[in-house]
Coordinates of C-alpha atoms in Angstrom, one line a residue:
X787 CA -12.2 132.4 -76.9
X788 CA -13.4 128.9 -78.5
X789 CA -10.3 127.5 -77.9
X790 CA -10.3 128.4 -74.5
X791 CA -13.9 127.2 -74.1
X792 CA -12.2 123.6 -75.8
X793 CA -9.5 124.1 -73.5
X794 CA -11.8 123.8 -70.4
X795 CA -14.2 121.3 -71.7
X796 CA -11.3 118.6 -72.2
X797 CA -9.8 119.4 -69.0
X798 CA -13.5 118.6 -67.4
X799 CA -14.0 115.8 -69.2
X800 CA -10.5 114.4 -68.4
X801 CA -11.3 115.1 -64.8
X802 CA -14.5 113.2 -65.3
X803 CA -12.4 110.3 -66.7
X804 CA -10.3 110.4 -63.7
X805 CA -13.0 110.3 -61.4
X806 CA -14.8 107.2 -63.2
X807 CA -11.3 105.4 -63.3
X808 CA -11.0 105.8 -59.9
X809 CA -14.4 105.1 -58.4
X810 CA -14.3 101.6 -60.7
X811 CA -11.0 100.5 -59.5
X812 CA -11.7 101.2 -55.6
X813 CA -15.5 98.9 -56.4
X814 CA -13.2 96.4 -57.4
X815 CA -10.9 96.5 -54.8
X816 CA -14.0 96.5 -52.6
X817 CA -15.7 93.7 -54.2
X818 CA -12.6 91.1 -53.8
X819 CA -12.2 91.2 -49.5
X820 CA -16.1 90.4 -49.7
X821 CA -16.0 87.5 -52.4
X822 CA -13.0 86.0 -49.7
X823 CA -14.8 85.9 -47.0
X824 CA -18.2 84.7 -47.9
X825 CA -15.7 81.9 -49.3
X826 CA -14.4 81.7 -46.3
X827 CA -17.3 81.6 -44.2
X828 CA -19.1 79.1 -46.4
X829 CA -15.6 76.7 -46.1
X830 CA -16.2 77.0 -41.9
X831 CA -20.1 76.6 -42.2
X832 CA -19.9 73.0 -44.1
X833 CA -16.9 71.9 -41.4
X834 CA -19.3 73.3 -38.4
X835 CA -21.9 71.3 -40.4
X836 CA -19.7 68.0 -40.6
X837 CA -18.5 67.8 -36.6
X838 CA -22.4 68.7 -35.6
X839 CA -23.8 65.9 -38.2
X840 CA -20.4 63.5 -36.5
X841 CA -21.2 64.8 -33.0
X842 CA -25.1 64.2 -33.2
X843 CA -24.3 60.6 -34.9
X844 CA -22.2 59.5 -32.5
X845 CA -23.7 60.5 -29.4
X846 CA -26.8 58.5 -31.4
X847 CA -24.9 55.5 -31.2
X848 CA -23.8 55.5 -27.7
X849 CA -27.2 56.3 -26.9
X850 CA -28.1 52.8 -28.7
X851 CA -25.0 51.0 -27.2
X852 CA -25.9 52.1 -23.5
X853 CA -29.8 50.5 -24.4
X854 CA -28.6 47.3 -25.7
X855 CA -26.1 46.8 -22.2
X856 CA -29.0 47.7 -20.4
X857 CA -31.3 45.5 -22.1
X858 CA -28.8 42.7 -22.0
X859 CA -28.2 42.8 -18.1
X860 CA -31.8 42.9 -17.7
X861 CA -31.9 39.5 -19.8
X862 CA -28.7 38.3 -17.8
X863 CA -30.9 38.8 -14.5
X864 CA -33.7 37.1 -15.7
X865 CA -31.7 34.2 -16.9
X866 CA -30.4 34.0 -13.6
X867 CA -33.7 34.0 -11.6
X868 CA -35.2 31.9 -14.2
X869 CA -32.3 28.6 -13.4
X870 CA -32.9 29.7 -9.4
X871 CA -35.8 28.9 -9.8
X872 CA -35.9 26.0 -11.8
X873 CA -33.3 24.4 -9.4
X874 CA -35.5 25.3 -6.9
X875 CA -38.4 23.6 -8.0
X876 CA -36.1 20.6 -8.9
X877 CA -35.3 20.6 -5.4
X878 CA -39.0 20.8 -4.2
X879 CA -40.2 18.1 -6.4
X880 CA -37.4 15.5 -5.4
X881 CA -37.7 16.2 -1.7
X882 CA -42.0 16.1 -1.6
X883 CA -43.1 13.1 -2.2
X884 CA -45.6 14.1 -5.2
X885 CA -42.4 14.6 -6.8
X886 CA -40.7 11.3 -6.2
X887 CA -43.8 9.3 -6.8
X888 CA -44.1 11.5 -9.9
X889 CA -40.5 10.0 -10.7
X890 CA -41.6 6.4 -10.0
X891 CA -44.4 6.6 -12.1
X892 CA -42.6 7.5 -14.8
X893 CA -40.1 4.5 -14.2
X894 CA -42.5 2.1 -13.8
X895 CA -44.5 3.3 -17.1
X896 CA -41.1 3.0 -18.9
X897 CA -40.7 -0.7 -17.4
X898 CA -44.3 -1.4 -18.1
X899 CA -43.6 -0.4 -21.7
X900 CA -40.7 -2.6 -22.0
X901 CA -42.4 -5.6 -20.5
X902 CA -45.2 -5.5 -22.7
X903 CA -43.1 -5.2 -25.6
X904 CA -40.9 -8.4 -24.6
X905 CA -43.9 -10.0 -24.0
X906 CA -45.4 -9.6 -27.3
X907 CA -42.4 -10.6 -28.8
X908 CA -41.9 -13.8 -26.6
X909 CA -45.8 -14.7 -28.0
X910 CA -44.8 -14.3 -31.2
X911 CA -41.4 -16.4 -31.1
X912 CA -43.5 -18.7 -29.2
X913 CA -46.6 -18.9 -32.3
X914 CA -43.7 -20.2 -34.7
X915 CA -42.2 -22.6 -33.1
X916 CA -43.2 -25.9 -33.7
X917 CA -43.9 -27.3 -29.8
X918 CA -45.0 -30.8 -30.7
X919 CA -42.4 -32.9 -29.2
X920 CA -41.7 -36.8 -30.8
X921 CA -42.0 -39.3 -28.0
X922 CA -38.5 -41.2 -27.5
X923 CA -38.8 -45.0 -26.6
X924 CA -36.0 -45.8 -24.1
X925 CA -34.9 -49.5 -23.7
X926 CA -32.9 -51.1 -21.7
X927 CA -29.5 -52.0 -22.6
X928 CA -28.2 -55.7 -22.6
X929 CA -24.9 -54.5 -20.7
X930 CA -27.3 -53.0 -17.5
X931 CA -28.7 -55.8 -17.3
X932 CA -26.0 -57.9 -16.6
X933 CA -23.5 -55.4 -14.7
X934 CA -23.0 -56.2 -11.2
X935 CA -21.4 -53.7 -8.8
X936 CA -18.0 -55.2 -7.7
X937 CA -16.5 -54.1 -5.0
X938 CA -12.8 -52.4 -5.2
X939 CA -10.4 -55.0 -4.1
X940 CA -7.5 -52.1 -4.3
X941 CA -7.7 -50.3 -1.1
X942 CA -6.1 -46.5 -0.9
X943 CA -2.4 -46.9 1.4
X944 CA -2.3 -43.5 3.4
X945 CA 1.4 -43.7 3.5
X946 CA 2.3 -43.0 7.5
X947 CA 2.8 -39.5 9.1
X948 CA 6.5 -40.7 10.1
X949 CA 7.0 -41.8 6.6
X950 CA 6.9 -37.8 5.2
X951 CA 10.9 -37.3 4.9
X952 CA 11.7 -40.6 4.0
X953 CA 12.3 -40.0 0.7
X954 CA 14.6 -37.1 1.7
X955 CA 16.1 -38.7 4.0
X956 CA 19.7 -39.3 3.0
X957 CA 20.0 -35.8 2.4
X958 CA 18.7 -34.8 5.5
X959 CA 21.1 -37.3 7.2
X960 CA 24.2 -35.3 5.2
X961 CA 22.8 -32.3 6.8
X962 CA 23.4 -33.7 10.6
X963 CA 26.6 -34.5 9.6
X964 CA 27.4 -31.2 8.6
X965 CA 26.1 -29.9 12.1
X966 CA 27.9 -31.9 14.0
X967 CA 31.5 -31.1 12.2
X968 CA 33.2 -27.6 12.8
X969 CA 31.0 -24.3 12.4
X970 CA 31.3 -22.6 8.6
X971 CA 31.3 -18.8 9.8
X972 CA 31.5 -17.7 6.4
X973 CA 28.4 -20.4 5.0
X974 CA 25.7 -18.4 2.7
X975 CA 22.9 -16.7 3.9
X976 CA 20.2 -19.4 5.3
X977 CA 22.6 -22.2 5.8
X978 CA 23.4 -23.3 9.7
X979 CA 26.6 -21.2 10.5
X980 CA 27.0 -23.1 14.0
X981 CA 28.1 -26.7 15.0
X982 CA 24.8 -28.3 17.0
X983 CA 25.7 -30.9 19.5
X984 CA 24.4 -35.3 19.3
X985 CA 21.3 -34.3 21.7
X986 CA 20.2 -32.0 19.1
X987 CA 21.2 -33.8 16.1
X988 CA 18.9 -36.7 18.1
X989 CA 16.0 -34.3 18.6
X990 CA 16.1 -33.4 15.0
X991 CA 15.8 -37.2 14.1
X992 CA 13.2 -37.8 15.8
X993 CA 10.9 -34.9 15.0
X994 CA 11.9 -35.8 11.3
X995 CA 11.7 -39.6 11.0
X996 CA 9.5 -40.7 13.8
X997 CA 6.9 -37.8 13.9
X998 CA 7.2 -36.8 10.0
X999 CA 7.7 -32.9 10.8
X1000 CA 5.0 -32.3 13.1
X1001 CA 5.2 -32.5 17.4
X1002 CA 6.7 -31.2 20.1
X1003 CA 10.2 -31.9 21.4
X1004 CA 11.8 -30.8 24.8
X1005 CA 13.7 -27.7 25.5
X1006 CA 16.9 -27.6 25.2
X1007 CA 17.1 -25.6 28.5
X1008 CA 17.2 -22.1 26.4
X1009 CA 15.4 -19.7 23.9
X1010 CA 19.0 -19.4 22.5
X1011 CA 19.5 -23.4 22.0
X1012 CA 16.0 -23.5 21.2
X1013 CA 16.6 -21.1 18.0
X1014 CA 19.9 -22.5 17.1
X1015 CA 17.7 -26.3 16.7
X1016 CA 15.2 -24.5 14.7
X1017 CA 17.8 -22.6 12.6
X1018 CA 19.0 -26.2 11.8
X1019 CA 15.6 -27.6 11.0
X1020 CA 14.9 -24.3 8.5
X1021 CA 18.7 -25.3 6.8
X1022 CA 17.3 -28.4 6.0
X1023 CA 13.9 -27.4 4.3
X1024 CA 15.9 -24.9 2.7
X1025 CA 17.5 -27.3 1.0
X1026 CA 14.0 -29.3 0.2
X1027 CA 12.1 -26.6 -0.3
X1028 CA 13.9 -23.6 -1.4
X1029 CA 12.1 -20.6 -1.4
X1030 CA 8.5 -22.6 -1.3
X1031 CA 8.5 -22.4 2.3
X1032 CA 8.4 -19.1 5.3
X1033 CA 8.7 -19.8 9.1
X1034 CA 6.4 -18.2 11.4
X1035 CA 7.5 -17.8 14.8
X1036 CA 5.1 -17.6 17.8
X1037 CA 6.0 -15.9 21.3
X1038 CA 4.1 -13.9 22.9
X1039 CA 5.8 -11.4 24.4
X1040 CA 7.7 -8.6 21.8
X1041 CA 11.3 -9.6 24.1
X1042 CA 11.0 -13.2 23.2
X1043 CA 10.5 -12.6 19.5
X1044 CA 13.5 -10.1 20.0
X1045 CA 15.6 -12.8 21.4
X1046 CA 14.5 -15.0 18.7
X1047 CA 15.3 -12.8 16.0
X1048 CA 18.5 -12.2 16.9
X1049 CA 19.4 -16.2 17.2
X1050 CA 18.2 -17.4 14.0
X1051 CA 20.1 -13.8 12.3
X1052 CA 23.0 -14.9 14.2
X1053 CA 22.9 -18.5 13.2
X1054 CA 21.5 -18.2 9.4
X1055 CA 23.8 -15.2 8.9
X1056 CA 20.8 -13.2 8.1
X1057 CA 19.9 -9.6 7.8
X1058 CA 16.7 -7.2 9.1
X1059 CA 15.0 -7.3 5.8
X1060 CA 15.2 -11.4 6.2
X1061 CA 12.2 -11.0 9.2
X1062 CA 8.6 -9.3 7.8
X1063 CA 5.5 -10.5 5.7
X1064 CA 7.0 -10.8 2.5
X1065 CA 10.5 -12.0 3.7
X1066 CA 11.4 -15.6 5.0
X1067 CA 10.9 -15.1 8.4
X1068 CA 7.5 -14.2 10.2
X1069 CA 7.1 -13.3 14.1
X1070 CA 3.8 -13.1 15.7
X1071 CA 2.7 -12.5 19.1
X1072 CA -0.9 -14.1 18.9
X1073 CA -1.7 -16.9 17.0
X1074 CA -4.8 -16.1 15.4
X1075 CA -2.2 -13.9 13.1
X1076 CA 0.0 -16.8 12.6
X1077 CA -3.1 -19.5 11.8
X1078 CA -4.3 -16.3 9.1
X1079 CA -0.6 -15.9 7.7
X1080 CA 0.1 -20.1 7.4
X1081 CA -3.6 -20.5 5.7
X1082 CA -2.8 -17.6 3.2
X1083 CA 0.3 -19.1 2.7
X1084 CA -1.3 -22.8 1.7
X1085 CA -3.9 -21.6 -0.6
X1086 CA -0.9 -19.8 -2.7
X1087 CA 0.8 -23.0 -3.0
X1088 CA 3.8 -22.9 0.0
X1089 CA 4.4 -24.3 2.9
X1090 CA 4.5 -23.0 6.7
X1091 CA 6.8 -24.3 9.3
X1092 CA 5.2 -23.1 12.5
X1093 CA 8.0 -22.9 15.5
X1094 CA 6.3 -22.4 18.8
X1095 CA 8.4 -21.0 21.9
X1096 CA 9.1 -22.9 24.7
X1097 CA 7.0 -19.9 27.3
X1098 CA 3.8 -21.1 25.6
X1099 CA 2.0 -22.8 27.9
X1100 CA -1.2 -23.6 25.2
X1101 CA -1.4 -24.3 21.9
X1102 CA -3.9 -23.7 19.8
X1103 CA -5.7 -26.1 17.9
X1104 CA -5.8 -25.2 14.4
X1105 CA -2.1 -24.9 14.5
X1106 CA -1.8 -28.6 14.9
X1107 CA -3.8 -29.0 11.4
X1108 CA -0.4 -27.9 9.3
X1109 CA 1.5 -30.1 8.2
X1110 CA 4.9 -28.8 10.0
X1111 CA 5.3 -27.6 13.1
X1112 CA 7.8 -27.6 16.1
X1113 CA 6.9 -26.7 19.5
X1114 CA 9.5 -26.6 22.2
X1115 CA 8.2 -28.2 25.4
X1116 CA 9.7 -26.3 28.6
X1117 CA 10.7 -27.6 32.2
X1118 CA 8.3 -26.0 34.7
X1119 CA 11.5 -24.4 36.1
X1120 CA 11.7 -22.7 32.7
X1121 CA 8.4 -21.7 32.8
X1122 CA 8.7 -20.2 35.8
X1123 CA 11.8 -18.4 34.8
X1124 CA 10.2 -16.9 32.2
X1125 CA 6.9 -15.7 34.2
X1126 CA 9.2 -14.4 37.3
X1127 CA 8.1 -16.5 39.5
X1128 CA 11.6 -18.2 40.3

């Protein structure tokens, strides 16, 4: 019987155990799903925390940003208004007349400053200079008194007007030669390229030896014999005067200078570019142009050779002032021709 009794005590008591065992080990088990998820829980509350703490911080300083734009257009504006206005009022004051006599004022204080300063420094360079002055006894000179004004027994020779080529005048007298003797087609530029006849050769003599480069001489009968005398005369004072020299035409219609221009190219073997301003060749049709050009022309140190057509009926008077010039006197018949009256 008392082992029986032992017998059903142990088996109790291992029941017992069993029953603790298990009861522990299921709290255990229990305990470890909770311990996880308060850890996880707390892991997502401090990250919640972080993006609310980023979140509020940021919005925080776009809040600040979006005052400091605001407050810096309001400044822009007021910047803006404020030089408006100041232009404005700069405006005002230079159109009223308070505001330019205020400007005057101020000018003439300035100068009045200045002046007084000049002056006081004009008084005192003035105070050290020593002003007394030593007197200075003049007397006469012996030689004054005896000098005695004796007239000039030497008298000033104005050679004669007909006397201007004379010292040229063997080579000039080579150069009628020349024009008389068989045309050089194939001369240089600016030398006569045609034979003349001994009426021109004589008209040329005279205008160079007896009236010294400056008168008028009878038409040849023709603009075209006209030119081809003048082409000779501008050979010649080629060869005096080189390049120191331009010929200005006068005619005063734009056919005659055409006619003209086409002669003298002919009979210089020139080009176009030989006939404008700045060439060797000048045609005008009024002679307020031409008197302009040949006074230009003597203040730079050359020489004009005036050549006046032959259709000219007067002449103006400055041109006879230069000191060459060649007018062709025409036959009333030619004059007529010319007008269309004939």
């Amino acid at each position: 019987m008392e082992s029986e009794e032992k017998l059903s005590r142990e088996k109790q008591n291992s029941e017992q155990n069993i029953s603790v065992n298990t009861s522990s080990s299921l709290k255990k088990t229990s305990q470890k799903p909770l311990e996880n998820q308060t850890e996880s829980q707390s892991v997502i509350d401090t990250e919640d925390n972080k993006n609310f703490s980023n979140t509020k911080s940021q919005s925080l300083i776009d809040l600040a940003l979006k005052d400091l734009q605001l407050s810096r257009e309001k400044l822009e504006k007021e910047l803006e208004e404020l030089s408006r206005r100041k232009v404005q009022i700069d405006t005002e004051l230079k159109s009223s007349f308070s505001g330019q006599s205020d400007a005057i004022a101020r000018k003439v204080k300035g100068f009045q400053e200045y002046l007084t300063g000049a002056l006081q420094d004009l008084a005192q360079s003035a105070e050290q200079l020593d002003l007394v002055v030593p007197p200075v006894i003049v007397k006469p000179s012996p030689l004054d008194e005896n000098k005695k004004i004796t007239p000039s027994k030497e008298q000033e020779v104005i050679p004669a007007v007909s006397d201007t080529f004379k010292p040229d005048e063997g080579l000039i007298r080579r150069c009628f030669s020349q024009f008389l003797e068989q045309p050089d087609f194939y001369a240089e530029p600016w030398k006569l390229r045609r034979s003349l006849e001994t009426n021109d050769v004589e008209l040329l003599e005279d205008w160079f030896f007896s009236m010294g480069g400056r008168g008028a001489q009878p038409s040849r009968g023709s603009r075209s014999k006209n030119a081809l005398v003048a082409a000779g005369v501008i050979a010649i004072l080629g060869e005096l005067y080189g390049e120191q020299f331009q010929t200005l035409v006068l005619a005063s219609q734009p056919e005659r200078l055409g006619e003209w221009r086409r002669c003298l190219q002919d009979s210089l073997g020139l080009n176009r570019e030989d006939f404008g301003p700045n060439s060797g060749i000048v045609l005008f049709e009024r002679s307020d142009g031409l008197i302009e050009r040949a006074d230009r022309l003597e203040e730079r140190g050359e020489l004009p050779f005036i050549i006046i057509d032959a259709a000219e009926i007067n002449v103006e008077i400055p041109i006879l002032q230069f000191p060459i010039w060649l007018a062709f006197a025409g036959s009333p018949n030619e004059i007529y021709e010319e007008d269309g009256l004939i």
